[in-house]
mmCIF file of C-alpha atoms in Angstrom:
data_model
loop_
_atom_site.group_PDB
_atom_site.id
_atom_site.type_symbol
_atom_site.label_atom_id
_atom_site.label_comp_id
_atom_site.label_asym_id
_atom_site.label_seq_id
_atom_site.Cartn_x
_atom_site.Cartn_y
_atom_site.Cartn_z
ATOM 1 C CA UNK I 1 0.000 0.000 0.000
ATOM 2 C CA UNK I 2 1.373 3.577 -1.293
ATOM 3 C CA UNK I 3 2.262 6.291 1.576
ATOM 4 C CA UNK I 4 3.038 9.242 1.490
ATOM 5 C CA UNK I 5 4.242 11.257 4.288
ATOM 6 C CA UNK I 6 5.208 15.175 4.480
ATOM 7 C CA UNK I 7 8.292 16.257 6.687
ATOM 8 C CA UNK I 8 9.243 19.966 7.241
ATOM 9 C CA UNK I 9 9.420 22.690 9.793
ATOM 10 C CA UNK I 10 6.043 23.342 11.588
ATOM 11 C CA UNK I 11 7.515 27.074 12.047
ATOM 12 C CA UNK I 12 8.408 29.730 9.545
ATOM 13 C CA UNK I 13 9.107 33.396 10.003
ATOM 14 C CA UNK I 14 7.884 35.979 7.608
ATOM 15 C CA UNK I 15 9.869 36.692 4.425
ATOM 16 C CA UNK I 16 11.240 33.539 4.731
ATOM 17 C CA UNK I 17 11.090 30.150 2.378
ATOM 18 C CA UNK I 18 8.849 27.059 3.938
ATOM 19 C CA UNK I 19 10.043 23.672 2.512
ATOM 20 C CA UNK I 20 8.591 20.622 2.917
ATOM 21 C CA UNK I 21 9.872 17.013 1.648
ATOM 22 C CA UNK I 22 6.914 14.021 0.907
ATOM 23 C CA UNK I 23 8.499 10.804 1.379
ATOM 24 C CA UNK I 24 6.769 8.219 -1.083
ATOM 25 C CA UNK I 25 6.760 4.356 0.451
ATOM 26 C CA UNK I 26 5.219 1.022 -1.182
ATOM 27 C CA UNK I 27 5.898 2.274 -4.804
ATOM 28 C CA UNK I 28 7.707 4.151 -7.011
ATOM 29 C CA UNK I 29 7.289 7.776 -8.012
ATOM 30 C CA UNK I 30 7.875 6.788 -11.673
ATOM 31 C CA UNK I 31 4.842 7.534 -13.647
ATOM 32 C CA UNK I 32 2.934 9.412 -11.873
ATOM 33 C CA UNK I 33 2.267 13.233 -11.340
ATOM 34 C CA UNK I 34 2.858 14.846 -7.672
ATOM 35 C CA UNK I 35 1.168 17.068 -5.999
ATOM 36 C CA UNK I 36 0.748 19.746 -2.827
ATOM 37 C CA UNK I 37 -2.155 21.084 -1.903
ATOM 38 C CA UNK I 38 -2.748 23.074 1.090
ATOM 39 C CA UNK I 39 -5.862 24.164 3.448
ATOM 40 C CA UNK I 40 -5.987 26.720 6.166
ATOM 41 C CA UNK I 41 -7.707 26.488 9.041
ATOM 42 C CA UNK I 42 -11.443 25.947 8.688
ATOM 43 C CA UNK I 43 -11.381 26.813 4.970
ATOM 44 C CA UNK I 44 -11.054 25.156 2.052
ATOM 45 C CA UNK I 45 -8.698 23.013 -0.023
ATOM 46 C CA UNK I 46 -6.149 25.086 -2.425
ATOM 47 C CA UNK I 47 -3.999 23.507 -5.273
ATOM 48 C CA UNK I 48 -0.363 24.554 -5.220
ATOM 49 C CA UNK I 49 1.111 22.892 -8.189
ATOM 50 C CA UNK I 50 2.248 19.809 -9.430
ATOM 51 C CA UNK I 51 5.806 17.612 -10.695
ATOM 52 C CA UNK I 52 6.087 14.754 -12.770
ATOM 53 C CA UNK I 53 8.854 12.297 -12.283
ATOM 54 C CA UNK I 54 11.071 13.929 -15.008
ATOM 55 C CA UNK I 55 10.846 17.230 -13.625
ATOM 56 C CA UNK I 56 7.844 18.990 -15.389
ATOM 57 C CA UNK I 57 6.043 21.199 -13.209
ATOM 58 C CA UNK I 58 3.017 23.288 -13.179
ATOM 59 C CA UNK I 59 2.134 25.698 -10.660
ATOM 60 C CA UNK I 60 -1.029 27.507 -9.703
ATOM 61 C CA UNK I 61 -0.907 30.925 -11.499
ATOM 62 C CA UNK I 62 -1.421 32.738 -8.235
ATOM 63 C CA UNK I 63 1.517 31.340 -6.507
ATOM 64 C CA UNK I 64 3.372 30.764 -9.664
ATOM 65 C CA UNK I 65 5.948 33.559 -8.679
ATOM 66 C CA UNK I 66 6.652 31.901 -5.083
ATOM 67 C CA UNK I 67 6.733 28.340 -5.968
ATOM 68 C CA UNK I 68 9.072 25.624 -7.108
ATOM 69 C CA UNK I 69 8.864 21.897 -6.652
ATOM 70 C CA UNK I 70 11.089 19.188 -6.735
ATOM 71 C CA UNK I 71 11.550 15.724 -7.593
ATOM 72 C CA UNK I 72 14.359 13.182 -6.403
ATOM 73 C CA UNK I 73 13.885 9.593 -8.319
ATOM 74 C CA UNK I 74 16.469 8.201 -6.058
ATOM 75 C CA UNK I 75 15.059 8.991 -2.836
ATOM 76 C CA UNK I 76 11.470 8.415 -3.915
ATOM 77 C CA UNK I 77 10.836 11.470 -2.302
ATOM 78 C CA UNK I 78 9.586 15.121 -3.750
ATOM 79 C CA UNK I 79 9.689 18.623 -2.475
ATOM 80 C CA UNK I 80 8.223 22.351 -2.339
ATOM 81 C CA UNK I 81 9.753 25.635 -1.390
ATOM 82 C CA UNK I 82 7.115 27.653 -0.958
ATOM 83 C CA UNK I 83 9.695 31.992 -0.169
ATOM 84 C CA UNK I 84 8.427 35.483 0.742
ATOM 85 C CA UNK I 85 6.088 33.601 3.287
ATOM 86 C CA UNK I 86 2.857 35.745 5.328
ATOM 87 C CA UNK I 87 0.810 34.763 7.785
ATOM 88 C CA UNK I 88 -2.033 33.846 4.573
ATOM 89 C CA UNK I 89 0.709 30.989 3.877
ATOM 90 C CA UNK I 90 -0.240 29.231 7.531
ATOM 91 C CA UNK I 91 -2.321 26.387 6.444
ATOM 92 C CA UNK I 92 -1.658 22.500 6.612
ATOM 93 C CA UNK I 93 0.072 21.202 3.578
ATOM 94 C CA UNK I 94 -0.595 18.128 1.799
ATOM 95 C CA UNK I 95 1.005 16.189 -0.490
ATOM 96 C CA UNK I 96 -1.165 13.408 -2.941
ATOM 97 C CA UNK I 97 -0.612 11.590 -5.837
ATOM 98 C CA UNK I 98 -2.178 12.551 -9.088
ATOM 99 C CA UNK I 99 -3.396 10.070 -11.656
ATOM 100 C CA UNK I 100 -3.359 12.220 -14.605
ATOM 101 C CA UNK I 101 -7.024 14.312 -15.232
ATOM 102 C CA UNK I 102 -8.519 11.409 -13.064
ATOM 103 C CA UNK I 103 -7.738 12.310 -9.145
ATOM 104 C CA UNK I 104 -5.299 12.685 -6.261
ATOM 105 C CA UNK I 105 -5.988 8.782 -4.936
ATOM 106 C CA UNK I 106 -2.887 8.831 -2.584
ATOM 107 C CA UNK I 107 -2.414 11.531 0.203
ATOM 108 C CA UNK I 108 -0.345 12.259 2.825
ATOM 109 C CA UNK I 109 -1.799 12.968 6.523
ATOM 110 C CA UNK I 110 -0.845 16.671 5.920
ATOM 111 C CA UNK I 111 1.363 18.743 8.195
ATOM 112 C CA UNK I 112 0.488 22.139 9.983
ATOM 113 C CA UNK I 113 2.877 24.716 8.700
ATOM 114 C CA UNK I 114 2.475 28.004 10.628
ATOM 115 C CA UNK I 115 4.196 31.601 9.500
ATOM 116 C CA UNK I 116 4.830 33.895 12.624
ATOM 117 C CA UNK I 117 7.598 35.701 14.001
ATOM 118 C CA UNK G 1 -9.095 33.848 -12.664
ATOM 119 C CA UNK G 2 -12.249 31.575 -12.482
ATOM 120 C CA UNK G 3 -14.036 30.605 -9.853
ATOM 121 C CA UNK G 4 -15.138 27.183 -9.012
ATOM 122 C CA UNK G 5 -18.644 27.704 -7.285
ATOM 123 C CA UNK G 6 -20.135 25.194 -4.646
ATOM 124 C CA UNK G 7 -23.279 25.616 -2.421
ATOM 125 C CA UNK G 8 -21.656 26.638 1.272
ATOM 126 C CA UNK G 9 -24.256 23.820 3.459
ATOM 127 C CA UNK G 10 -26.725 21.505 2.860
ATOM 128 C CA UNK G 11 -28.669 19.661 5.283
ATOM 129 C CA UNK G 12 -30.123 16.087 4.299
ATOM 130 C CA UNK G 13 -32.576 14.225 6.363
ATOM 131 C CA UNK G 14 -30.817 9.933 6.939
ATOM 132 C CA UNK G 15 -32.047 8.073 3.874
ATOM 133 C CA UNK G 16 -32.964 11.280 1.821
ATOM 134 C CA UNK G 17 -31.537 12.409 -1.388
ATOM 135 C CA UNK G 18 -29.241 15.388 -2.186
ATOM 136 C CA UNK G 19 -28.002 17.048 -4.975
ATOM 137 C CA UNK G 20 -24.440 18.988 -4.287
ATOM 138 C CA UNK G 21 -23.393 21.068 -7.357
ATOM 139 C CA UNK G 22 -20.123 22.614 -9.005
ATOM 140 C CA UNK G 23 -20.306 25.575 -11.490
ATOM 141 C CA UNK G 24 -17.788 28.109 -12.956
ATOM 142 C CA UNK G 25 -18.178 31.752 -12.580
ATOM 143 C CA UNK G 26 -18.264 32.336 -15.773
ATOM 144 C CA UNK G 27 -19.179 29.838 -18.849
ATOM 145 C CA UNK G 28 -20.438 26.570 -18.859
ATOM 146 C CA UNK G 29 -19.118 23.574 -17.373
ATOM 147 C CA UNK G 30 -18.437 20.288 -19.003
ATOM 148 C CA UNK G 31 -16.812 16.886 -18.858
ATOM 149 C CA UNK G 32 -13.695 18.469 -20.374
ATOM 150 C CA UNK G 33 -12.985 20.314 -16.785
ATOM 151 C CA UNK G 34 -12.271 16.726 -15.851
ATOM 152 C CA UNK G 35 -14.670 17.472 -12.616
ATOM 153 C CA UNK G 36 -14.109 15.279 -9.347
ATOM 154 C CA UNK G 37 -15.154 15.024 -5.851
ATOM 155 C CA UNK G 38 -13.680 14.846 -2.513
ATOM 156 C CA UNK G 39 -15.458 13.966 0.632
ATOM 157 C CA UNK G 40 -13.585 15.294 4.074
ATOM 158 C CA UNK G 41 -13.805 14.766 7.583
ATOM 159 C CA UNK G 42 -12.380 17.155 10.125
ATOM 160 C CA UNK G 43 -9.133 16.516 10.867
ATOM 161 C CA UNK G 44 -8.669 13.961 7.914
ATOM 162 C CA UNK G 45 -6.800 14.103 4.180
ATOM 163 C CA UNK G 46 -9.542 14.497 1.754
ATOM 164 C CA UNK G 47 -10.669 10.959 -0.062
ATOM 165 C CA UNK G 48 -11.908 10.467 -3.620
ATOM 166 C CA UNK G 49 -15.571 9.681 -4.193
ATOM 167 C CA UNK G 50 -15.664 10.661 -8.283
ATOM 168 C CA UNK G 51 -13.469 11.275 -10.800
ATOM 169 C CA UNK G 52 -14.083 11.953 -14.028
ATOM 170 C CA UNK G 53 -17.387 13.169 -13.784
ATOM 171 C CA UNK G 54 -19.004 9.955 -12.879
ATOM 172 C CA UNK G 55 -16.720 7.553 -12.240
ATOM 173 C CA UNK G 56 -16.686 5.738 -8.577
ATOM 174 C CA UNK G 57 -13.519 5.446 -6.940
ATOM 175 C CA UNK G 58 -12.452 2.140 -5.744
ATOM 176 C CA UNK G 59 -14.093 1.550 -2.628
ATOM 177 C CA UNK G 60 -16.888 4.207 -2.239
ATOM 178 C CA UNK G 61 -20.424 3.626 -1.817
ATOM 179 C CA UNK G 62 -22.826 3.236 -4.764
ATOM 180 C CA UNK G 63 -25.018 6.013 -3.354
ATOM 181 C CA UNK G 64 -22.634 8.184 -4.574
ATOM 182 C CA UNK G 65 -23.074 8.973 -8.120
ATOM 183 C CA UNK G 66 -21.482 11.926 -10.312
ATOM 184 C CA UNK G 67 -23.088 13.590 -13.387
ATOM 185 C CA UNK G 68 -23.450 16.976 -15.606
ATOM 186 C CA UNK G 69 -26.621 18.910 -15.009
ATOM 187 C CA UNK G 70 -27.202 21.057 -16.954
ATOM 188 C CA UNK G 71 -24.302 23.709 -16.945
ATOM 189 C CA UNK G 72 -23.004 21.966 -13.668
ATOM 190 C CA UNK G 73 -21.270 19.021 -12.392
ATOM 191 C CA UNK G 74 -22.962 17.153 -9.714
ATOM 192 C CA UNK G 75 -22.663 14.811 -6.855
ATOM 193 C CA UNK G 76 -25.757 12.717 -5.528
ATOM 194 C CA UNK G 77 -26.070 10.938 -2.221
ATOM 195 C CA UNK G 78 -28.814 8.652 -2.562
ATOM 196 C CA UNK G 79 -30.067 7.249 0.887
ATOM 197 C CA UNK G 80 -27.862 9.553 2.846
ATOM 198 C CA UNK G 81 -26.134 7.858 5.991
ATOM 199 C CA UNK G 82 -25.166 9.968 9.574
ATOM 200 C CA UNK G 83 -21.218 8.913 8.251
ATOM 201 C CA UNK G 84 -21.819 11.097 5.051
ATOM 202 C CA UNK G 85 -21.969 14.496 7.078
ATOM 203 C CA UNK G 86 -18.756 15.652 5.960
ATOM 204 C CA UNK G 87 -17.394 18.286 3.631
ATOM 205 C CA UNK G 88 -17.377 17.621 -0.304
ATOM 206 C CA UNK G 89 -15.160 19.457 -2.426
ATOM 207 C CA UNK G 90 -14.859 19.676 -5.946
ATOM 208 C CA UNK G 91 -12.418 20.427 -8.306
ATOM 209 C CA UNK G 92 -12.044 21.095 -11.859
ATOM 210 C CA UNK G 93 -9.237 20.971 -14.308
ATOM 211 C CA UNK G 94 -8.257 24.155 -16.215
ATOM 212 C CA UNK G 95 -5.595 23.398 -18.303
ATOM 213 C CA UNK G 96 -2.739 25.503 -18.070
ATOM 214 C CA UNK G 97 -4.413 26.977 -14.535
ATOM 215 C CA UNK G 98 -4.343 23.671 -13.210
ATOM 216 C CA UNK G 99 -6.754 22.390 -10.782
ATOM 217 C CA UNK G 100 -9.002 24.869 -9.147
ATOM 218 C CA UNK G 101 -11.081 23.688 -6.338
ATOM 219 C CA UNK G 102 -14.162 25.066 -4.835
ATOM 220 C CA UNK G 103 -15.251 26.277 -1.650
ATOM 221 C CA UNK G 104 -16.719 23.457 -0.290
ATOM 222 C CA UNK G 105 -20.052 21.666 0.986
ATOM 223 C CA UNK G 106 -21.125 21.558 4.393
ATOM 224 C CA UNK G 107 -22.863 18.423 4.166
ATOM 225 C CA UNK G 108 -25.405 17.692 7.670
ATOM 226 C CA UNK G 109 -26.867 14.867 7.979
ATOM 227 C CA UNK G 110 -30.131 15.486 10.578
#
């Protein structure tokens, strides 16, 4: 059974870059798309972007500027810097697996990521 | 940018029907936005119930059921359950935008 599991500070100051790491156990990250999406507090779910295994990536246009993701074949693992962090970046992040146009049928248990000073 | 429109709450009496829906601010919606749905409990990771428009995942209930209404997409619970009262998200594909989800359903279940 796929897991995926997101490691990363809990804490970032303001101005500064949040990064996060999903580890990807019981199968490979070859072939499939990768994704974070994120949801703060008692609102709802945002798309950040998505990598393929080769690299590709595609962010969401409103983040686009902020945003770069990752992918490390070897480690099985992927990764998002998220810089120039505010307090509207606090939000638990999630990290799923995308089977192309169909749907994110793997996630992660999400991790609270919280911008303050 | 486009906005992915959902109805904020719905309440459903157990064993009733009801009709949760997914529209675009602007234009029409079809199968080509690739729409899904995502049922959430608090404190959970979002699961899929439909994908595709209409197609079950593995594993969920057939009381689930996706379609296109009209200039919508739309998720069903037929014979609603106490464990359905959840939130239900959609989300839509929009090509070089990506996905774009919506605001979410407050499903209750009383």
């Amino acid at each position: 059974q796929m897991q995926l599991q997101e490691s990363g500070p809990g804490l970032v100051k303001p101005s500064e870059t949040l990064s996060l790491i999903c580890n990807v156990s019981g199968g490979s990250i070859t072939g499939y798309y990768w994704t974070w999406i994120r949801q703060p507090a008692g609102k709802g779910l945002e798309w950040i972007g998505r990598i393929y295994d080769n690299g590709v990536t595609m962010y969401n246009p409103s983040l686009n500027s902020r945003v770069t993701m990752s992918v490390d074949t070897s480690k099985n693992h992927f990764s998002l810097r998220l810089n120039s962090v505010t307090a509207a970046d606090t939000a638990v992040y999630y990290c799923a697996r995308e089977r192309w146009l169909e749907e994110f049928d793997y996630w992660g248990q999400g991790t609270l990521v919280t911008v303050s000073s | 940018q486009t906005v992915v429109t959902q109805e904020p709450s719905f309440s459903v009496s157990p064993g009733g029907t009801v009709t949760l829906t997914c529209g675009l601010s602007s234009g029409s919606l079809s199968t080509t936005y690739y729409p899904s749905w995502y049922q959430q409990t608090p404190g959970q990771a979002p699961r899929t119930l439909i994908y595709n428009t209409k197609i079950r995942s593995s594993g969920v209930p057939d009381r689930f059921s996706g379609s296109i209404v009209g200039n919508k997409a739309a998720l069903t619970i037929t014979g609603a359950q106490a464990e359905d009262e959840s939130d239900y998200y959609c989300v839509l594909y929009m090509g070089s935008g990506g996905w774009v989800f919506g605001g979410g359903t407050k499903v209750t279940v009383l």
